[in-house]
Amino acid sequence: MQRRDFLRGSVMAGAAFAFSHRRLWAQSSDAHVEILVNEPVGVISPNIYGHFTEHIGGVIYDGVWVGPDSKIPNKYGIRSALLDRLKEIGTPIIRWPGGCFADSYDWKDGIGLAANRPKRTNFWEVDPDAARLHHKGSQIFEPNSFGTDEFIQFCRLTGAEPYLAANLRSLSALEFDHWVEYCNSPAGSTTLAEMRGAAGFPDPFRVRYWGVGNESWGCGGNFAPEEYASEFRRFTTWVPSFDLDLQFIGAGPNGNDIDWTHRFFEQLYVGHRYNNSSFAGWSVHHYSWNLSRGKTQDWIKGKGDALTFDSVDWYELLRESSRIEQILNDQWAAMGQYDTAHRVKLVVDEYGPWYRQGSEVDLTHIFGQQITMRDALATALTLDTFNRNADKVMMATCAQLVNNLNALFLAHEDRFISTPNFHVFAMYAAHQGAQALRAEISTPDIRYSRDGEPARFWGLKGSASRKGNTVTLTAVNPDVARPKDVEIALHGGKVKSASGVALASNDIHAHNTFDQPDTVRTAKLDLSTRGDFVTATFPTASVVKVEVILQ
Ligand code: AHR
């Protein structure tokens, strides 16, 4: 597209016109970004930058936990390299122990002396990925070496708050109460507090966030929404609080299943009304997996490859990831019909691309996969979406932290690397706890050929926030063919200085390996300033951060 066609082709031209007549844009730019410094959207909860760790494949055993007697550097059995990196990016919250595993997990198996803990069959033993394994190790027969105490230790070492997922399918409501009591009852107050003290943790863990079941429409019990709603009532009524403002998170829909949400909320809010101020979050999971270009909805056949893909697959994956915005809006609207004050917020506690098996760094890493630039852009656009919806999203945890799906890290035995996703989280950390600002982006759609048919994809998206005198803009340029000359105008603020960083590569398949751990990493982005304008060239297929210091 010629640059003079710019405004005609702009996807957000309507919004942009509202401001652009006041400004003197450079004639040559490909995209305009207008940041409205005085139009806050809401505070970006740091918890949007959370992580998820499940007892599946190589996440806990090999990823997080190496054991206190390991030669691999560790703190209390937890991999030191992982701790160091998590501290670098600021880790507000970690979800554990599942996922589907949570609804098969008896928390009592994971406390007390490690030598006395029972060995159990892991939930994922049934998965076809597990069937490939010759050696049935800790991924199949759960040793329970990593339990509640070790998880809390992990959180304390990273500075994260714990988010526990309770078993609603196969444990009772009373056992849920007892897990809360084990974690939160005051030192020496109960038998469970004494057991916690005997393990070296006299002080309460003060766990506030509790998921009540997981994917209860599927692996979490195969419930109808009304059935799940009545279980949810039972599990969350009169749970001992120990003076904490407990935050319960309900298991939301399969994808964007609005029917599940309507029927659950109707059961809770219409008629015999459920009044529990601890019901704080509604969980949403969004995996981008169907790369079949509309040919199938089959969970196995629809998946693509993590490493072998063309530019159409690239846009396909980013389009699937972009659906999160629609999901947030649809779920929010449905919830608001019952919870009219919107006390319950959205918790996206699983998200990321999901490819077919084959790129995992070790066979034991069930759902392990390589992470390329494509996944970095998918992660970045998802985080930008959360920032833009800071008023709706209270928490998000990326699935999963290490050796699984949308990992930030890959680890096997003594080898450990960061994936491009780690760099995205490092770049976006500046948004944690910042005031989200309204930002309007106008640029033409990208046009390309999808199986012989003309197709389009948005040209640039991002989010902005302000903390003190610093305005941060993060953005994704998904264009596989062209960089973008971008002009940024700040309305309501005077630019003192600006700096930038970009995550880019000339190969869209670029990824880090144990042998080449720094193939993908961030580099300085050159910027120039002119009055209240900042201009920069956003590289082809990149994630970009611009930080502007206001006068
Ligand atoms: O993250 C892997 C699995 O995906 C989780 O256990 C489950 O909740 C989801 O279906």
Short mmCIF file of N, CA, C and O in Angstrom, two decimals, residues 21-87:
data_model
loop_
_atom_site.label_atom_id
_atom_site.label_comp_id
_atom_site.label_asym_id
_atom_site.label_seq_id
_atom_site.Cartn_x
_atom_site.Cartn_y
_atom_site.Cartn_z
N HIS A 21 -6.50 16.05 13.59
CA HIS A 21 -6.52 17.36 12.93
C HIS A 21 -5.77 18.40 13.75
O HIS A 21 -5.36 19.42 13.24
N ARG A 22 -5.58 18.12 15.01
CA ARG A 22 -4.88 19.08 15.85
C ARG A 22 -3.36 18.92 15.72
O ARG A 22 -2.60 19.65 16.29
N ARG A 23 -2.96 17.94 15.04
CA ARG A 23 -1.55 17.59 15.04
C ARG A 23 -0.95 17.70 13.65
O ARG A 23 -1.63 17.54 12.65
N LEU A 24 0.32 17.88 13.61
CA LEU A 24 1.01 17.89 12.33
C LEU A 24 1.80 16.60 12.19
O LEU A 24 2.93 16.48 12.64
N TRP A 25 1.16 15.63 11.63
CA TRP A 25 1.84 14.34 11.45
C TRP A 25 2.85 14.46 10.31
O TRP A 25 2.59 15.16 9.33
N ALA A 26 3.93 13.73 10.42
CA ALA A 26 4.88 13.67 9.30
C ALA A 26 4.20 12.94 8.14
O ALA A 26 3.45 12.00 8.36
N GLN A 27 4.43 13.39 6.93
CA GLN A 27 3.76 12.79 5.77
C GLN A 27 4.20 11.36 5.51
O GLN A 27 3.48 10.58 4.91
N SER A 28 5.39 11.04 5.99
CA SER A 28 5.96 9.76 5.58
C SER A 28 5.67 8.59 6.51
O SER A 28 6.06 7.48 6.24
N SER A 29 4.97 8.82 7.63
CA SER A 29 4.85 7.71 8.58
C SER A 29 3.80 6.68 8.14
O SER A 29 2.87 6.98 7.40
N ASP A 30 3.99 5.45 8.62
CA ASP A 30 3.07 4.35 8.29
C ASP A 30 1.98 4.21 9.34
O ASP A 30 0.95 3.58 9.08
N ALA A 31 2.26 4.69 10.53
CA ALA A 31 1.30 4.51 11.63
C ALA A 31 1.35 5.69 12.57
O ALA A 31 2.42 6.26 12.80
N HIS A 32 0.18 6.04 13.08
CA HIS A 32 0.08 7.09 14.10
C HIS A 32 -0.37 6.46 15.40
O HIS A 32 -1.30 5.67 15.41
N VAL A 33 0.29 6.86 16.48
CA VAL A 33 -0.14 6.42 17.81
C VAL A 33 -0.41 7.67 18.62
O VAL A 33 0.45 8.55 18.70
N GLU A 34 -1.58 7.77 19.17
CA GLU A 34 -1.91 8.93 20.01
C GLU A 34 -2.16 8.43 21.42
O GLU A 34 -3.05 7.61 21.65
N ILE A 35 -1.34 8.92 22.34
CA ILE A 35 -1.49 8.51 23.74
C ILE A 35 -2.14 9.65 24.51
O ILE A 35 -1.65 10.78 24.49
N LEU A 36 -3.25 9.33 25.15
CA LEU A 36 -4.01 10.36 25.87
C LEU A 36 -3.60 10.28 27.34
O LEU A 36 -4.16 9.51 28.12
N VAL A 37 -2.61 11.11 27.65
CA VAL A 37 -1.96 11.03 28.96
C VAL A 37 -2.95 11.29 30.10
O VAL A 37 -2.79 10.77 31.20
N ASN A 38 -4.01 12.04 29.81
CA ASN A 38 -4.98 12.34 30.87
C ASN A 38 -6.25 11.52 30.78
O ASN A 38 -7.28 11.91 31.32
N GLU A 39 -6.19 10.39 30.07
CA GLU A 39 -7.39 9.54 30.00
C GLU A 39 -7.08 8.14 30.53
O GLU A 39 -6.89 7.19 29.77
N PRO A 40 -7.03 7.99 31.85
CA PRO A 40 -6.72 6.67 32.42
C PRO A 40 -7.86 5.68 32.24
O PRO A 40 -9.03 6.06 32.26
N VAL A 41 -7.50 4.45 32.02
CA VAL A 41 -8.50 3.39 31.83
C VAL A 41 -8.70 2.63 33.13
O VAL A 41 -9.75 2.05 33.40
N GLY A 42 -7.68 2.61 33.98
CA GLY A 42 -7.71 1.85 35.23
C GLY A 42 -6.30 1.40 35.55
O GLY A 42 -5.43 1.46 34.68
N VAL A 43 -6.09 0.94 36.77
CA VAL A 43 -4.74 0.49 37.15
C VAL A 43 -4.52 -0.92 36.59
O VAL A 43 -5.40 -1.78 36.69
N ILE A 44 -3.37 -1.12 35.98
CA ILE A 44 -3.02 -2.46 35.46
C ILE A 44 -2.56 -3.30 36.64
O ILE A 44 -1.50 -3.05 37.22
N SER A 45 -3.38 -4.26 37.01
CA SER A 45 -3.01 -5.10 38.15
C SER A 45 -1.69 -5.81 37.84
O SER A 45 -1.56 -6.44 36.79
N PRO A 46 -0.72 -5.72 38.77
CA PRO A 46 0.52 -6.47 38.53
C PRO A 46 0.23 -7.95 38.29
O PRO A 46 0.96 -8.64 37.56
N ASN A 47 -0.88 -8.44 38.88
CA ASN A 47 -1.21 -9.87 38.76
C ASN A 47 -1.54 -10.31 37.34
O ASN A 47 -1.68 -11.50 37.07
N ILE A 48 -1.68 -9.35 36.42
CA ILE A 48 -1.86 -9.71 35.01
C ILE A 48 -0.58 -10.36 34.47
O ILE A 48 -0.59 -11.06 33.48
N TYR A 49 0.53 -10.12 35.18
CA TYR A 49 1.83 -10.63 34.72
C TYR A 49 2.24 -11.88 35.50
O TYR A 49 3.40 -12.06 35.86
N GLY A 50 1.26 -12.77 35.74
CA GLY A 50 1.49 -13.97 36.52
C GLY A 50 1.85 -15.19 35.67
O GLY A 50 1.84 -15.14 34.44
N HIS A 51 2.12 -16.28 36.38
CA HIS A 51 2.56 -17.53 35.71
C HIS A 51 1.83 -18.73 36.29
O HIS A 51 1.30 -18.67 37.39
N PHE A 52 1.88 -19.80 35.53
CA PHE A 52 1.14 -21.01 35.87
C PHE A 52 2.11 -22.19 35.87
O PHE A 52 2.90 -22.35 34.93
N THR A 53 2.04 -22.99 36.93
CA THR A 53 2.90 -24.18 37.03
C THR A 53 2.04 -25.37 37.43
O THR A 53 1.40 -25.36 38.48
N GLU A 54 2.06 -26.39 36.61
CA GLU A 54 1.24 -27.58 36.86
C GLU A 54 2.15 -28.81 36.97
O GLU A 54 3.24 -28.85 36.37
N HIS A 55 1.66 -29.81 37.68
CA HIS A 55 2.38 -31.09 37.69
C HIS A 55 2.07 -31.82 36.39
O HIS A 55 1.17 -32.66 36.33
N ILE A 56 2.78 -31.42 35.38
CA ILE A 56 2.58 -32.01 34.06
C ILE A 56 3.92 -32.01 33.35
O ILE A 56 4.64 -31.00 33.36
N GLY A 57 4.27 -33.13 32.76
CA GLY A 57 5.51 -33.22 31.99
C GLY A 57 6.70 -32.67 32.77
O GLY A 57 6.97 -33.07 33.90
N GLY A 58 7.41 -31.71 32.17
CA GLY A 58 8.65 -31.21 32.77
C GLY A 58 8.50 -29.89 33.50
O GLY A 58 9.51 -29.22 33.76
N VAL A 59 7.28 -29.49 33.84
CA VAL A 59 7.12 -28.18 34.48
C VAL A 59 7.72 -28.19 35.88
O VAL A 59 8.66 -27.43 36.17
N ILE A 60 7.15 -29.04 36.76
CA ILE A 60 7.65 -29.06 38.14
C ILE A 60 8.96 -29.87 38.19
O ILE A 60 10.01 -29.32 38.56
N TYR A 61 8.88 -31.16 37.81
CA TYR A 61 10.07 -32.01 37.91
C TYR A 61 10.91 -31.83 36.63
O TYR A 61 10.45 -32.15 35.55
N ASP A 62 12.08 -31.25 36.79
CA ASP A 62 13.01 -30.87 35.73
C ASP A 62 12.99 -29.36 35.52
O ASP A 62 14.03 -28.76 35.33
N GLY A 63 11.81 -28.74 35.57
CA GLY A 63 11.73 -27.30 35.35
C GLY A 63 11.98 -26.52 36.63
O GLY A 63 13.02 -25.86 36.78
N VAL A 64 11.04 -26.61 37.57
CA VAL A 64 11.12 -25.84 38.81
C VAL A 64 11.97 -26.57 39.85
O VAL A 64 12.89 -26.01 40.46
N TRP A 65 11.66 -27.85 40.05
CA TRP A 65 12.20 -28.60 41.18
C TRP A 65 13.34 -29.51 40.72
O TRP A 65 13.14 -30.36 39.86
N VAL A 66 14.52 -29.32 41.31
CA VAL A 66 15.62 -30.24 41.01
C VAL A 66 15.98 -31.04 42.26
O VAL A 66 16.70 -32.02 42.21
N GLY A 67 15.45 -30.61 43.41
CA GLY A 67 15.71 -31.30 44.68
C GLY A 67 16.90 -30.70 45.40
O GLY A 67 17.86 -30.25 44.76
N PRO A 68 16.86 -30.71 46.73
CA PRO A 68 17.93 -30.06 47.51
C PRO A 68 19.28 -30.74 47.38
O PRO A 68 20.31 -30.12 47.61
N ASP A 69 19.30 -32.04 46.99
CA ASP A 69 20.59 -32.74 46.89
C ASP A 69 21.18 -32.70 45.49
O ASP A 69 22.21 -33.33 45.21
N SER A 70 20.54 -31.96 44.59
CA SER A 70 21.00 -31.92 43.20
C SER A 70 22.31 -31.13 43.06
O SER A 70 22.57 -30.21 43.83
N LYS A 71 23.10 -31.51 42.03
CA LYS A 71 24.31 -30.72 41.72
C LYS A 71 23.92 -29.43 40.99
O LYS A 71 24.69 -28.48 40.90
N ILE A 72 22.72 -29.40 40.46
CA ILE A 72 22.24 -28.19 39.78
C ILE A 72 22.01 -27.12 40.85
O ILE A 72 21.34 -27.40 41.85
N PRO A 73 22.58 -25.92 40.66
CA PRO A 73 22.40 -24.89 41.69
C PRO A 73 20.93 -24.70 42.04
O PRO A 73 20.08 -24.56 41.14
N ASN A 74 20.64 -24.73 43.33
CA ASN A 74 19.23 -24.63 43.76
C ASN A 74 19.13 -23.99 45.13
O ASN A 74 20.10 -23.96 45.88
N LYS A 75 17.94 -23.50 45.43
CA LYS A 75 17.65 -23.00 46.78
C LYS A 75 16.49 -23.83 47.30
O LYS A 75 15.40 -23.81 46.71
N TYR A 76 16.74 -24.57 48.35
CA TYR A 76 15.73 -25.46 48.94
C TYR A 76 15.14 -26.40 47.87
O TYR A 76 13.96 -26.71 47.90
N GLY A 77 15.95 -26.79 46.89
CA GLY A 77 15.49 -27.73 45.86
C GLY A 77 14.95 -27.07 44.61
O GLY A 77 14.65 -27.73 43.62
N ILE A 78 14.82 -25.73 44.64
CA ILE A 78 14.25 -25.01 43.49
C ILE A 78 15.38 -24.45 42.63
O ILE A 78 16.33 -23.84 43.16
N ARG A 79 15.28 -24.65 41.34
CA ARG A 79 16.33 -24.26 40.39
C ARG A 79 16.68 -22.77 40.54
O ARG A 79 15.84 -21.90 40.32
N SER A 80 17.95 -22.49 40.88
CA SER A 80 18.36 -21.10 41.14
C SER A 80 18.24 -20.22 39.90
O SER A 80 17.85 -19.05 39.99
N ALA A 81 18.61 -20.77 38.74
CA ALA A 81 18.59 -19.95 37.51
C ALA A 81 17.17 -19.44 37.25
O ALA A 81 16.97 -18.30 36.81
N LEU A 82 16.20 -20.29 37.52
CA LEU A 82 14.79 -19.90 37.33
C LEU A 82 14.42 -18.78 38.31
O LEU A 82 13.78 -17.78 37.93
N LEU A 83 14.84 -18.95 39.55
CA LEU A 83 14.53 -17.92 40.56
C LEU A 83 15.13 -16.58 40.15
O LEU A 83 14.46 -15.53 40.24
N ASP A 84 16.37 -16.62 39.69
CA ASP A 84 17.03 -15.36 39.32
C ASP A 84 16.28 -14.65 38.20
O ASP A 84 16.06 -13.44 38.25
N ARG A 85 15.89 -15.42 37.19
CA ARG A 85 15.20 -14.79 36.05
C ARG A 85 13.83 -14.26 36.45
O ARG A 85 13.39 -13.21 35.97
N LEU A 86 13.14 -15.01 37.32
CA LEU A 86 11.81 -14.56 37.73
C LEU A 86 11.89 -13.26 38.53
O LEU A 86 11.00 -12.41 38.44
N LYS A 87 12.96 -13.13 39.28
CA LYS A 87 13.12 -11.88 40.04
C LYS A 87 13.36 -10.70 39.09
O LYS A 87 12.91 -9.59 39.32
#
